Short mmCIF file of C-alpha atoms (C1' of nucleotides) in Angstrom, two decimals:
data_model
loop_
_atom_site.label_atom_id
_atom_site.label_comp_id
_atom_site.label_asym_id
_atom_site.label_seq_id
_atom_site.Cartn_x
_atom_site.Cartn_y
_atom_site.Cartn_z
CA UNK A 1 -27.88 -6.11 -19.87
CA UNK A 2 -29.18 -5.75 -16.29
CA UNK A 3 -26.19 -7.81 -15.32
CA UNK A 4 -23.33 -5.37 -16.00
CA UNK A 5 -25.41 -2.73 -13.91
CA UNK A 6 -25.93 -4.76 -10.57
CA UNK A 7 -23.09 -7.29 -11.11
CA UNK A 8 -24.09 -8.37 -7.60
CA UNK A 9 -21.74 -7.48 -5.44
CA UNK A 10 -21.06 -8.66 -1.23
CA UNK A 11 -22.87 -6.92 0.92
CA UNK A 12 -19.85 -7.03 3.05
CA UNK A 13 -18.99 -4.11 1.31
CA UNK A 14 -21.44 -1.77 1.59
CA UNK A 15 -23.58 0.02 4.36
CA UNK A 16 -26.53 0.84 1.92
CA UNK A 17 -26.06 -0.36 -1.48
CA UNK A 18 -24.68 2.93 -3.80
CA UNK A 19 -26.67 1.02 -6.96
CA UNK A 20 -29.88 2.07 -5.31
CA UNK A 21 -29.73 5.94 -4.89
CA UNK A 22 -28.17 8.77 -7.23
CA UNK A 23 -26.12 9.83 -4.66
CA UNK A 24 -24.76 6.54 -3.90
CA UNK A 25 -23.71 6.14 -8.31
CA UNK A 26 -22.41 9.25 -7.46
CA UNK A 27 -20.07 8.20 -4.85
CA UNK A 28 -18.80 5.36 -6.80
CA UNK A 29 -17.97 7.12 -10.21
CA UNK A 30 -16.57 10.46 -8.72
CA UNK A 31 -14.98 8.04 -6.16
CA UNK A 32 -13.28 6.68 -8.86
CA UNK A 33 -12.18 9.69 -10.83
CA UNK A 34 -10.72 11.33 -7.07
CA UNK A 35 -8.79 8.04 -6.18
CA UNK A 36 -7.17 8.55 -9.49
CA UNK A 37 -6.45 11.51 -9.63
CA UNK A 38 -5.60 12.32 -6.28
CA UNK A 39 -4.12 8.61 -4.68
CA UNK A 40 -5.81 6.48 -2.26
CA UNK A 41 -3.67 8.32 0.67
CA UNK A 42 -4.57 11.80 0.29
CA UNK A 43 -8.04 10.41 -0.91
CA UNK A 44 -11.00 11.55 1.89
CA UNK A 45 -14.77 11.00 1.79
CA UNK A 46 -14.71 14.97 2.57
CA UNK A 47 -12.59 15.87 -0.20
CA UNK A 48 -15.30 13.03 -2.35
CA UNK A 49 -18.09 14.97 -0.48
CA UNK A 50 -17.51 18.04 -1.70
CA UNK A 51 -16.80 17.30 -5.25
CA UNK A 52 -20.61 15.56 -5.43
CA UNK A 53 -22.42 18.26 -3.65
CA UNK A 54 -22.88 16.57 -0.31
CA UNK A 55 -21.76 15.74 3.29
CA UNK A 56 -19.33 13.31 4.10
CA UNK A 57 -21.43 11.70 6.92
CA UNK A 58 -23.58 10.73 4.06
CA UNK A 59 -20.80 8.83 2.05
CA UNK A 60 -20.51 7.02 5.26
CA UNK A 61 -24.21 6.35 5.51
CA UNK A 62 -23.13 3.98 2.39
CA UNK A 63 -19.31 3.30 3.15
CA UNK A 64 -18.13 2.17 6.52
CA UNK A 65 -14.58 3.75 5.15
CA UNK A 66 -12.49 5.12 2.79
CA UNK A 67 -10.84 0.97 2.77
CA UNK A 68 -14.58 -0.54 2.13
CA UNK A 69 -15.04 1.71 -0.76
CA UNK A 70 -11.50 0.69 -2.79
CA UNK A 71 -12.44 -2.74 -1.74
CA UNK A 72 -15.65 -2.56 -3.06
CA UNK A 73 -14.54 -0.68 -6.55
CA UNK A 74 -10.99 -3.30 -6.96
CA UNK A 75 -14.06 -6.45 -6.40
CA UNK A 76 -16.18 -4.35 -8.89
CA UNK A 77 -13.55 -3.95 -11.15
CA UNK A 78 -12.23 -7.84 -10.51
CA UNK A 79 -15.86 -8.79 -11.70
CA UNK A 80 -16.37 -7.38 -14.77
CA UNK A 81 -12.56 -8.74 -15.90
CA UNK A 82 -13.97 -12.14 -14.88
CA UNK A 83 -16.96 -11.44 -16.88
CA UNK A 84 -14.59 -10.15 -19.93
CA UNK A 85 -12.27 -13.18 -20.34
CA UNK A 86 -15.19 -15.34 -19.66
CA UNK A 87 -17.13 -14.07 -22.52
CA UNK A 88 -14.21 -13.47 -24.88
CA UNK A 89 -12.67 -16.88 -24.29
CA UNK A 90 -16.40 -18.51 -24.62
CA UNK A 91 -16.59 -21.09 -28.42
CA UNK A 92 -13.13 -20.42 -28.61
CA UNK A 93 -11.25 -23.93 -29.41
CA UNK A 94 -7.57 -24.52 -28.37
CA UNK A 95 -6.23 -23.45 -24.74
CA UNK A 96 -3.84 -21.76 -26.34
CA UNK A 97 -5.61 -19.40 -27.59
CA UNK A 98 -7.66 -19.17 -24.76
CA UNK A 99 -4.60 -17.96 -22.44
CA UNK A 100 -3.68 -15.83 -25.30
CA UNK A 101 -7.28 -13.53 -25.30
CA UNK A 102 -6.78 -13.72 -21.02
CA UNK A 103 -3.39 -12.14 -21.56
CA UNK A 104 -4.52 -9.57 -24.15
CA UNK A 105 -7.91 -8.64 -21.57
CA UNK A 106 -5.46 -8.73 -18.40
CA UNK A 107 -2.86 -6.15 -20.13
CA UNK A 108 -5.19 -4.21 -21.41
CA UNK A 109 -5.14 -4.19 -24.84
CA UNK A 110 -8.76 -2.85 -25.37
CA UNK A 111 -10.62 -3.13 -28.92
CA UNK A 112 -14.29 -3.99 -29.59
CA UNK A 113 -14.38 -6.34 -26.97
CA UNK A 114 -14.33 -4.14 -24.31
CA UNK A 115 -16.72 -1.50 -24.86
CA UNK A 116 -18.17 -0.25 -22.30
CA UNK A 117 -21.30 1.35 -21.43
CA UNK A 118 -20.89 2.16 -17.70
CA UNK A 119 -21.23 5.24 -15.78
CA UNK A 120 -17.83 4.21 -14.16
CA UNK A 121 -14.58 5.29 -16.57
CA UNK A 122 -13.17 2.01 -17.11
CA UNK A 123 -9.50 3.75 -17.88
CA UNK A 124 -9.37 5.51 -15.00
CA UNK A 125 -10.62 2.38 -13.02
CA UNK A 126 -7.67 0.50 -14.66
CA UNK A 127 -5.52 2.75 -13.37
CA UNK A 128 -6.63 2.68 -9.81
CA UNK A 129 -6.06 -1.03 -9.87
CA UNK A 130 -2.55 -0.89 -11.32
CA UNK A 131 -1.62 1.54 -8.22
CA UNK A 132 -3.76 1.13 -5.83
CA UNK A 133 -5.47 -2.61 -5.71
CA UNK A 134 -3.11 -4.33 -3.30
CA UNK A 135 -3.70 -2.42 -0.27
CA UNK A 136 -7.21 -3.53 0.07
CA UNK A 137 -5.64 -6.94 0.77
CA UNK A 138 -2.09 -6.00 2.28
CA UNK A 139 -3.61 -4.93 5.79
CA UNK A 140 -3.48 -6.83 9.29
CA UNK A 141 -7.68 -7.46 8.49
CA UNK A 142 -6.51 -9.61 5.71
CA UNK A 143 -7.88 -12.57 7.29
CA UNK A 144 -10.88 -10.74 8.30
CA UNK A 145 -11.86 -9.64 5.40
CA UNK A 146 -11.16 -12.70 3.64
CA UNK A 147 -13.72 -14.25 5.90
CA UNK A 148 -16.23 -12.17 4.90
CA UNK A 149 -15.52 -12.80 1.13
CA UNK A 150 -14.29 -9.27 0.52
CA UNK A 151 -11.81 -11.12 -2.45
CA UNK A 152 -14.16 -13.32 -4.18
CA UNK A 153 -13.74 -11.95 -7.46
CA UNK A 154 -9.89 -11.85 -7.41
CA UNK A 155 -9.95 -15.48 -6.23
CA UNK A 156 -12.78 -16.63 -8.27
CA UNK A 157 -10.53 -14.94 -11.55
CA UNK A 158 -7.59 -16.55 -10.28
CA UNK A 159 -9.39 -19.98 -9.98
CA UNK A 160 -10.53 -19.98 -13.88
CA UNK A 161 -7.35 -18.26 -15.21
CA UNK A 162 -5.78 -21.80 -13.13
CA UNK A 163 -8.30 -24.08 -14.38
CA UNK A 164 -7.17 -22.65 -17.56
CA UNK A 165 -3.79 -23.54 -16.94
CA UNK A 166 -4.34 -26.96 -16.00
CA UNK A 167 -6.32 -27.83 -18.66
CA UNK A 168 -3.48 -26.59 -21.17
CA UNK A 169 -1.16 -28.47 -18.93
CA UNK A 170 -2.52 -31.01 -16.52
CA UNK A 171 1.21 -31.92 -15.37
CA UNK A 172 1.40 -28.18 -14.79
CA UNK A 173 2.50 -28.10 -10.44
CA UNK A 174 1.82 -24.63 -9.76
CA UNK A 175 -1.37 -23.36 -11.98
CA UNK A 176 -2.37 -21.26 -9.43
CA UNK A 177 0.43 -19.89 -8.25
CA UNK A 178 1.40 -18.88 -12.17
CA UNK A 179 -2.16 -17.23 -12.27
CA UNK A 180 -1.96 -14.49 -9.40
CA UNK A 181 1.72 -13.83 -10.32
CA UNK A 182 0.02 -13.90 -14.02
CA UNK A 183 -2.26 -11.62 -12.69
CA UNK A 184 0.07 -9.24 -10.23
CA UNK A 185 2.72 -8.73 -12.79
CA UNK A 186 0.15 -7.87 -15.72
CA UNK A 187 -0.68 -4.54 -13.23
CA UNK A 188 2.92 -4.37 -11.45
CA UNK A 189 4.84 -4.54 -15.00
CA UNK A 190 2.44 -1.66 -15.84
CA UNK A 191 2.82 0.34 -12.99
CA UNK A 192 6.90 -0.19 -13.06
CA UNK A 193 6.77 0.68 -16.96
CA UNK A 194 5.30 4.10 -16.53
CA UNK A 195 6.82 4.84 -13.03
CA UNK A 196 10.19 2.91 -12.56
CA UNK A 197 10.91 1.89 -16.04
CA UNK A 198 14.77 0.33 -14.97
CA UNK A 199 12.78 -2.28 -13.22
CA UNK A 200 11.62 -3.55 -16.98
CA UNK A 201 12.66 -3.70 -19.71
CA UNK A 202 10.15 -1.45 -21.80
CA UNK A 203 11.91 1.62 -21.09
CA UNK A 204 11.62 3.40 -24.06
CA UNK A 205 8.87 2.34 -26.03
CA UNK A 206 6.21 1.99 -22.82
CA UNK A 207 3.08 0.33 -23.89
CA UNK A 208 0.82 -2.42 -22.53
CA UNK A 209 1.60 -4.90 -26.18
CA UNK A 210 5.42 -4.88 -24.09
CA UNK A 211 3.92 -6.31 -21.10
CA UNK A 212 1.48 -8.65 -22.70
CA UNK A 213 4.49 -10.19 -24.57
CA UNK A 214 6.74 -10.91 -21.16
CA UNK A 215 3.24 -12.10 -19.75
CA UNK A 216 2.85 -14.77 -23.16
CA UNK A 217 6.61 -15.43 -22.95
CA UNK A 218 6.70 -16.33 -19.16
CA UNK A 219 3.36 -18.63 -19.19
CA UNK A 220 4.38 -20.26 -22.19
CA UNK A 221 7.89 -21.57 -20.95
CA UNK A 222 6.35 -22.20 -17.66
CA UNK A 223 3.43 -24.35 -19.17
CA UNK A 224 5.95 -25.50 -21.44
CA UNK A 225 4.72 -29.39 -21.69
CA UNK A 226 8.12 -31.64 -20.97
CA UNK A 227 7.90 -34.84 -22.53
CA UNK B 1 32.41 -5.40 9.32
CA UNK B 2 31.39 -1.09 9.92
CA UNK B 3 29.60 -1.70 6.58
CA UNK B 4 26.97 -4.09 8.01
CA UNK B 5 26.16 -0.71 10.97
CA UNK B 6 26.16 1.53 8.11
CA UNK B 7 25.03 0.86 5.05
CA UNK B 8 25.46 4.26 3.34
CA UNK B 9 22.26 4.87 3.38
CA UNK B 10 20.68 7.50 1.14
CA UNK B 11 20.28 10.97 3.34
CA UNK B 12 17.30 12.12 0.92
CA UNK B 13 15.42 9.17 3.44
CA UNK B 14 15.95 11.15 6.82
CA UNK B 15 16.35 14.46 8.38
CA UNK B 16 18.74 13.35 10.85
CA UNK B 17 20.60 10.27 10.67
CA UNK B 18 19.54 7.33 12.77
CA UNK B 19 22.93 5.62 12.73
CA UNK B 20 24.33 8.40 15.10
CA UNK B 21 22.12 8.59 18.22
CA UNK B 22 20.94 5.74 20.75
CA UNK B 23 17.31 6.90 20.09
CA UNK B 24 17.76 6.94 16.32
CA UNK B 25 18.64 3.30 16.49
CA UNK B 26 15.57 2.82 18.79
CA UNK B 27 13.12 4.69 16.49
CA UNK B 28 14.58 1.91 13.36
CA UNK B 29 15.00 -0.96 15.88
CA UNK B 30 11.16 -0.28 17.95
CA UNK B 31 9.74 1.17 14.42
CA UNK B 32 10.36 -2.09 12.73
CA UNK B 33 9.39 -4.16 16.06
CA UNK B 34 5.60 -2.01 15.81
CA UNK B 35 5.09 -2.00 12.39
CA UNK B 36 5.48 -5.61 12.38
CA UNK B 37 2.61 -6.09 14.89
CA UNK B 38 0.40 -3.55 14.18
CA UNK B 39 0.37 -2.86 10.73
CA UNK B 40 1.69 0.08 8.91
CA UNK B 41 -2.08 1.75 8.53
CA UNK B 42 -2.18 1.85 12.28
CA UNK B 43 1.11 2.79 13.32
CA UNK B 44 1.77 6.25 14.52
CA UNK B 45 5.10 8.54 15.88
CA UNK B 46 3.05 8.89 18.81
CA UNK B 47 2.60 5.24 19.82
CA UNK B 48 6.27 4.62 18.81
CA UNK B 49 7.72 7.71 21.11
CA UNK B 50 5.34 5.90 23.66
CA UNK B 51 6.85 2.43 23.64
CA UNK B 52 10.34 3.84 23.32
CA UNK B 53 9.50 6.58 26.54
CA UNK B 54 10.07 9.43 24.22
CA UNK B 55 7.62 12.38 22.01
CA UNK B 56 6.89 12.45 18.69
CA UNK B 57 8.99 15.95 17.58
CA UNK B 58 11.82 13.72 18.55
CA UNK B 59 10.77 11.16 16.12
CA UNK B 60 9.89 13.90 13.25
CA UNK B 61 13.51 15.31 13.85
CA UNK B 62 14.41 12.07 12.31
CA UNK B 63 12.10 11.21 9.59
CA UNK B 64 9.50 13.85 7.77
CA UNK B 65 7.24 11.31 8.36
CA UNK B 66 6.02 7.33 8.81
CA UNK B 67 5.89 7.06 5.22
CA UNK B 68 9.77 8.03 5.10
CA UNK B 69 10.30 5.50 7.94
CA UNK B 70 8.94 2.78 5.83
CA UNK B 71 11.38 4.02 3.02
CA UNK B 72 14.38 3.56 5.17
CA UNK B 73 13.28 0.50 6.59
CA UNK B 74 12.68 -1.16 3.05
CA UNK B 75 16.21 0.36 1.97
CA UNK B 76 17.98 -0.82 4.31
CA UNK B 77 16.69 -4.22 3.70
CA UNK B 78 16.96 -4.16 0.25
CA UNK B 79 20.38 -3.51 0.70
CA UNK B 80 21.19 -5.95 3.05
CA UNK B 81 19.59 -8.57 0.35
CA UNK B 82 21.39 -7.29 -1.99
CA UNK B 83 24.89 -7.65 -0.03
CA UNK B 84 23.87 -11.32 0.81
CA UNK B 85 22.86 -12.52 -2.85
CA UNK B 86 26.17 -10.84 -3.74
CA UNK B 87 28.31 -12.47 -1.05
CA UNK B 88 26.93 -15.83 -1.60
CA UNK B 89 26.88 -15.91 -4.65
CA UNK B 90 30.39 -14.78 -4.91
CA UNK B 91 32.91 -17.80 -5.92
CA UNK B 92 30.47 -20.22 -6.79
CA UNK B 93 30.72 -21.59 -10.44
CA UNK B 94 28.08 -22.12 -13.00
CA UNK B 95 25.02 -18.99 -13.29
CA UNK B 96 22.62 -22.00 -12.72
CA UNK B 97 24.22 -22.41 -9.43
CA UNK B 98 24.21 -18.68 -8.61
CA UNK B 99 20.58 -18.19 -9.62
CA UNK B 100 19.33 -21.21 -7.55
CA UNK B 101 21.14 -19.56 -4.17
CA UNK B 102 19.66 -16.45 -5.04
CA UNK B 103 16.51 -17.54 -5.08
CA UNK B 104 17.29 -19.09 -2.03
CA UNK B 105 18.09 -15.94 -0.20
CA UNK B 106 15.18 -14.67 -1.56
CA UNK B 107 12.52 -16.86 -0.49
CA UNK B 108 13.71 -16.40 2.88
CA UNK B 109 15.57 -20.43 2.80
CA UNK B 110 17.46 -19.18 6.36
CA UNK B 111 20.35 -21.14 7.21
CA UNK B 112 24.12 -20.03 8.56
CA UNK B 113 24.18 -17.57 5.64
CA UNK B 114 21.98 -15.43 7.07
CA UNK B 115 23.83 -14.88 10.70
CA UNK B 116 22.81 -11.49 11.89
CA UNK B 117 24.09 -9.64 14.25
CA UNK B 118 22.59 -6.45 13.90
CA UNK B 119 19.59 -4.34 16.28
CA UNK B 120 17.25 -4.82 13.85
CA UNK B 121 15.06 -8.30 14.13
CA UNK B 122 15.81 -9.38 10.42
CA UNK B 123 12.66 -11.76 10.59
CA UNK B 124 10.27 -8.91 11.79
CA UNK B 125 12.34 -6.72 9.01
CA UNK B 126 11.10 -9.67 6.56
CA UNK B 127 7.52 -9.61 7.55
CA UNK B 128 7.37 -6.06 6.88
CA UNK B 129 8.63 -6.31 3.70
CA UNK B 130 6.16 -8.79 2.76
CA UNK B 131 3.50 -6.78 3.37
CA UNK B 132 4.41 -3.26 3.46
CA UNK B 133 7.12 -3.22 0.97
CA UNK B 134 5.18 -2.15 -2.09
CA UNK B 135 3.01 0.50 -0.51
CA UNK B 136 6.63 2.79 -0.64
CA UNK B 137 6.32 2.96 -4.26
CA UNK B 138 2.63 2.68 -5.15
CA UNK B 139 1.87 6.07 -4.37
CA UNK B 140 1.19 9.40 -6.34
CA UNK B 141 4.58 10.60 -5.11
CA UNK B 142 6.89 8.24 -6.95
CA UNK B 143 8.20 9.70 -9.67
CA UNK B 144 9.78 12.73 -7.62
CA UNK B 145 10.46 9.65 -5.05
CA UNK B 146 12.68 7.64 -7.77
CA UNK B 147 14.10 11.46 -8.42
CA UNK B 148 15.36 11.40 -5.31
CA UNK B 149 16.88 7.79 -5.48
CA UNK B 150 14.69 6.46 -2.71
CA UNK B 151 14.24 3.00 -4.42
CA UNK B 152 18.04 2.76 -5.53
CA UNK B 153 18.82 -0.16 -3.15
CA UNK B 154 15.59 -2.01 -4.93
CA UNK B 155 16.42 -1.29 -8.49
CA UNK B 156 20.25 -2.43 -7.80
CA UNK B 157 19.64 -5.70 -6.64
CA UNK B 158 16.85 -5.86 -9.48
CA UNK B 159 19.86 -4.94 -12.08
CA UNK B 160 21.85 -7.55 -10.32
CA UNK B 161 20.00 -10.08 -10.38
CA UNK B 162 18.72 -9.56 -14.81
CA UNK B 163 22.58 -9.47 -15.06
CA UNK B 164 23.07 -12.80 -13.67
CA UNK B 165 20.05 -13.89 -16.03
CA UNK B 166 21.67 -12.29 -18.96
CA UNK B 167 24.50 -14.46 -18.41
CA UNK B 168 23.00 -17.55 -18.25
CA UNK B 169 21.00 -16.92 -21.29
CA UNK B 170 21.83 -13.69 -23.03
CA UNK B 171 19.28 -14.25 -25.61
CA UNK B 172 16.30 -13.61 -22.99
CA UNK B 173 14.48 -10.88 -24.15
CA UNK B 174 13.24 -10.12 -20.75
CA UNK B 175 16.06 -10.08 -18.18
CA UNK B 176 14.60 -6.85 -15.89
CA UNK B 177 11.15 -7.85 -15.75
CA UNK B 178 11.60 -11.66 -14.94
CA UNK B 179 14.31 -9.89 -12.45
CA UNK B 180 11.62 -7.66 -10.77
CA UNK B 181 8.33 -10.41 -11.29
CA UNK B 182 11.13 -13.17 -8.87
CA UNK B 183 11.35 -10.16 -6.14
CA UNK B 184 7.83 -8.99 -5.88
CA UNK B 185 6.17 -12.98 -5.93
CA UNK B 186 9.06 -14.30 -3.54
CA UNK B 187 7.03 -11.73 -1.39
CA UNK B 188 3.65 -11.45 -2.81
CA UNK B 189 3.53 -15.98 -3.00
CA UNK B 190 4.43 -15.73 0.75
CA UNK B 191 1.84 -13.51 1.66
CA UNK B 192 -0.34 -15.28 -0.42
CA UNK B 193 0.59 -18.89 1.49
CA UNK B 194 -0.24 -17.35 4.22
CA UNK B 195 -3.05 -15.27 4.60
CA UNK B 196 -4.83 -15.63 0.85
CA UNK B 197 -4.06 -19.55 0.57
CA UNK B 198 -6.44 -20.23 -2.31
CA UNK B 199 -4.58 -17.96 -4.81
CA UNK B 200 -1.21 -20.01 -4.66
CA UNK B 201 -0.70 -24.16 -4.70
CA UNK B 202 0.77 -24.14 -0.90
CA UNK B 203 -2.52 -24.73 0.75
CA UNK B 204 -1.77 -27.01 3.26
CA UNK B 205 1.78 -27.42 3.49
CA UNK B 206 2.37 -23.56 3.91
CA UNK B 207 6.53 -23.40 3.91
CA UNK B 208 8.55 -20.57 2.00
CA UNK B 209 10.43 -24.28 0.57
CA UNK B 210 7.10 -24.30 -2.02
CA UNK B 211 7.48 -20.50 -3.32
CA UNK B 212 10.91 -21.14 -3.55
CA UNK B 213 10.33 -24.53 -6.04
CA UNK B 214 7.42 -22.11 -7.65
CA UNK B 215 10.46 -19.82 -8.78
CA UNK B 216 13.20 -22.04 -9.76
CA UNK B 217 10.57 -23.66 -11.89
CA UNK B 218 9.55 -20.60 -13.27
CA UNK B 219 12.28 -18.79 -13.57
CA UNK B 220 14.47 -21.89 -15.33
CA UNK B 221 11.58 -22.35 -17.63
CA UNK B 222 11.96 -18.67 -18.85
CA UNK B 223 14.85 -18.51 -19.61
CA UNK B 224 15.17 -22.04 -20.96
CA UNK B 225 17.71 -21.65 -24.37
CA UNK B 226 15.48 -22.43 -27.29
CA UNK B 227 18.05 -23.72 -29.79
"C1'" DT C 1 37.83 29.60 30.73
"C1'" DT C 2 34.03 31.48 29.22
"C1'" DA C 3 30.91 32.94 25.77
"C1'" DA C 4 28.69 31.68 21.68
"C1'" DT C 5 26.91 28.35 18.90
"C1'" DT C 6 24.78 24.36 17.89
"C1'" DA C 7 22.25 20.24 18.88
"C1'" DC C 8 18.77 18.06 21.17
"C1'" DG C 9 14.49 16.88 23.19
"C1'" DA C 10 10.15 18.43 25.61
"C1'" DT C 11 5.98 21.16 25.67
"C1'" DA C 12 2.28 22.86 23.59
"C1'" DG C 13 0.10 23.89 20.17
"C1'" DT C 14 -2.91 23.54 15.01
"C1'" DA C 15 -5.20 21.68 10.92
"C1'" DT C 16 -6.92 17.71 9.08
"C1'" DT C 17 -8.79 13.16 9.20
"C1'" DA C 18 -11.91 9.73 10.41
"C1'" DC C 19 -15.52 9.06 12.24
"C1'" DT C 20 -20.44 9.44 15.33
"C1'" DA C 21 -24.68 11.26 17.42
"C1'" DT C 22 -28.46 14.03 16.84
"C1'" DT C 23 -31.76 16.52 14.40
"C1'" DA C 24 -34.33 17.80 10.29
"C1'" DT C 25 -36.45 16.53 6.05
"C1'" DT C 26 -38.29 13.66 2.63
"C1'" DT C 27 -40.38 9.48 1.13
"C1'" DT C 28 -43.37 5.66 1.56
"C1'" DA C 29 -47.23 2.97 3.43
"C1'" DT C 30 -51.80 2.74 4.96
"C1'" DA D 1 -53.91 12.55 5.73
"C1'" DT D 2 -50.98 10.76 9.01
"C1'" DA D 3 -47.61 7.54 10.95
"C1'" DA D 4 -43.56 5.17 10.11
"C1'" DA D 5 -39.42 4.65 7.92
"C1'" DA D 6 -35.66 6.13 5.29
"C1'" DT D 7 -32.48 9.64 4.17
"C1'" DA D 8 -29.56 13.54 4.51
"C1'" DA D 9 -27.63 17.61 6.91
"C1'" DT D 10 -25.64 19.70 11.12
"C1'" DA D 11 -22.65 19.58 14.55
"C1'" DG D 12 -19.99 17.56 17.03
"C1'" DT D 13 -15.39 14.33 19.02
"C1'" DA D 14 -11.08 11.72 19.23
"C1'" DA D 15 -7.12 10.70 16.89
"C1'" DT D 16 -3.66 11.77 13.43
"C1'" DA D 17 -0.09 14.28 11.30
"C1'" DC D 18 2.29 17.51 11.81
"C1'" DT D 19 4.79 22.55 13.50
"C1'" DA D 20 6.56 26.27 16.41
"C1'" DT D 21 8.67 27.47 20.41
"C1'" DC D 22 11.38 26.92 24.41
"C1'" DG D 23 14.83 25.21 27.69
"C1'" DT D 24 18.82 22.53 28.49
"C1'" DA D 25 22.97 20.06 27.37
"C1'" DA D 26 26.89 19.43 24.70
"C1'" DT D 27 30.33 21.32 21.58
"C1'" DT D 28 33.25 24.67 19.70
"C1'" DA D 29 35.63 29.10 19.27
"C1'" DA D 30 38.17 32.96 21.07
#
DNA sequence: TTAATTACGATAGTATTACTATTATTTTAT
DNA sequence: ATAAAATAATAGTAATACTATCGTAATTAA
């Protein structure tokens, strides 16, 4: 599938396209594997530079920063999720159901569905967008950025995880609203489960099933239809 | 009241207390005042020591470093949050009553409750923490962070606020998490309204009155008794 | 009271980061 | 085969994030 390849992402992003060149693959998979392993702070296109056999004024040639480049991997990432509840949730009758397999894709409970044939590591991506997603958005370019369409697949998810909503629950006031917090919490409860487990309550035990019941609990009762 | 000047603050934040020296207060007071307007990414010691006609050793006598700052900053409001869901809630009857007031508090619903009298500019303070906040835990460095009880003032009014959920329905399976989901999207919804409008239902409008309906609907729903 | 100690802030650094400008090399087009 | 264009490497600079040292002021100790 040529698609998951070039899912064709803003050119807002990028400089030079890093789809195009070896070098510029390079960038975004070892990218990937640094930011992880290293954090987004400490994170520098010289350290990136070095560990692919090259300068950092050529990362730059296809980044204008360090920000564009998590920007560009969050929409990346972003995308393909779209693309995975899309697919999964496609000829599947009841809404129900439907919010169900989002929940399960959102908390990561990978199976069959979610192979993946990608030269980027799709854990290690997973785990750059439970730490490290927000600050592409939480700057003072927010508004920027937004102009240029640097969130599009966040807000496009977020629109058909809503539409999902409403169609489950058309007296629903706040489908949107439940879908980014749907959305936040499924990488924040993650995030506070391995790192700051007193703010959960999945102490102990610690895997992603814990999450993706609060997540089915709280939509549920907020969906709830009151008649 | 001494306690609102000194909020026992945890000394693992700074080098030198703040508390005790005119341009300790200054660095808190002018740190919060800059942050605000330029952004955390783009504030330095060096244009803070500037504005407030001093260097930047002085300022590093104080705190290790900006990130530290940022710590103590979101402490200290934390703490002060925590203090005013406590003393408001304090006396009233009926855990319906007390959630609904802290939500209130929460989502920023100002009113004579929320007289300050202190140096710090408690609605810059809130800005910051709606966009800044998280960035002091999502970092590589929090588990030796947490070790160090940097987030205590956080996780207390988290604990607080699942205790008052326990006791309005102490068959809720999820009292921490629905506690720590209400604090991050009283922020993230407001930060959302504003600057990211699509991804909540408070387009137009654009008042913290909306995330604070968003909650109480949510956060009733959840923990609705199923008998 | 005076000497010693401590606290404090200012000066002057350094290493790293985040870029940019220029030059060299390779690729592509004709 | 040669010109044009694209690409990468070299070599910078300005700003950032600190640190080490020094002088002065305040505090305390004998």
């Amino acid at each position: 599938m040529q698609w998951q390849l070039h899912p064709e992402m803003n050119p807002n992003l990028f400089l030079k396209d890093p789809e195009n060149s070896v070098i510029g693959k390079k960038v975004i998979k070892n990218g990937v594997g640094l930011i992880r392993k290293i954090g987004f702070e400490l994170f520098t296109f010289k350290k990136l530079a070095e560990e692919i056999g090259t300068t950092e004024a050529t990362i730059y040639r296809y980044f204008e920063n360090k920000h564009k480049l998590l920007n560009y991997i969050v929409c990346w990432y972003f995308h393909w999720l779209d693309y995975q509840v899309m697919f999964n949730t496609h000829n599947i009758t009841g809404y129900s159901t439907k919010i169900k397999i989002t929940i399960d894709i959102l908390t990561w409970q990978l199976d069959a569905n979610h192979v993946n044939n990608y030269d980027i590591a799709i854990d290690d991506l997973h785990e750059i967008i439970v730490s490290e997603s927000s600050k592409v958005y939480l700057t003072k370019h927010v508004t920027e950025d937004n102009k240029e369409e640097l969130f599009l697949p966040y807000k496009k998810l977020c629109y058909n995880i809503s539409e999902l909503f409403k169609a489950y629950n058309p007296n629903y006031k706040y489908p949107k609203s439940l879908s980014s917090t749907m959305i936040e919490m499924a990488h924040y409860q993650d995030f506070f489960m391995t790192n700051l487990p007193s703010l959960t309550d999945f102490g102990g035990k610690g895997d992603n099933a814990s999450v993706k019941d609060f997540l089915e609990n709280l939509v549920f009762a907020a969906l709830a239809k009151k008649d």
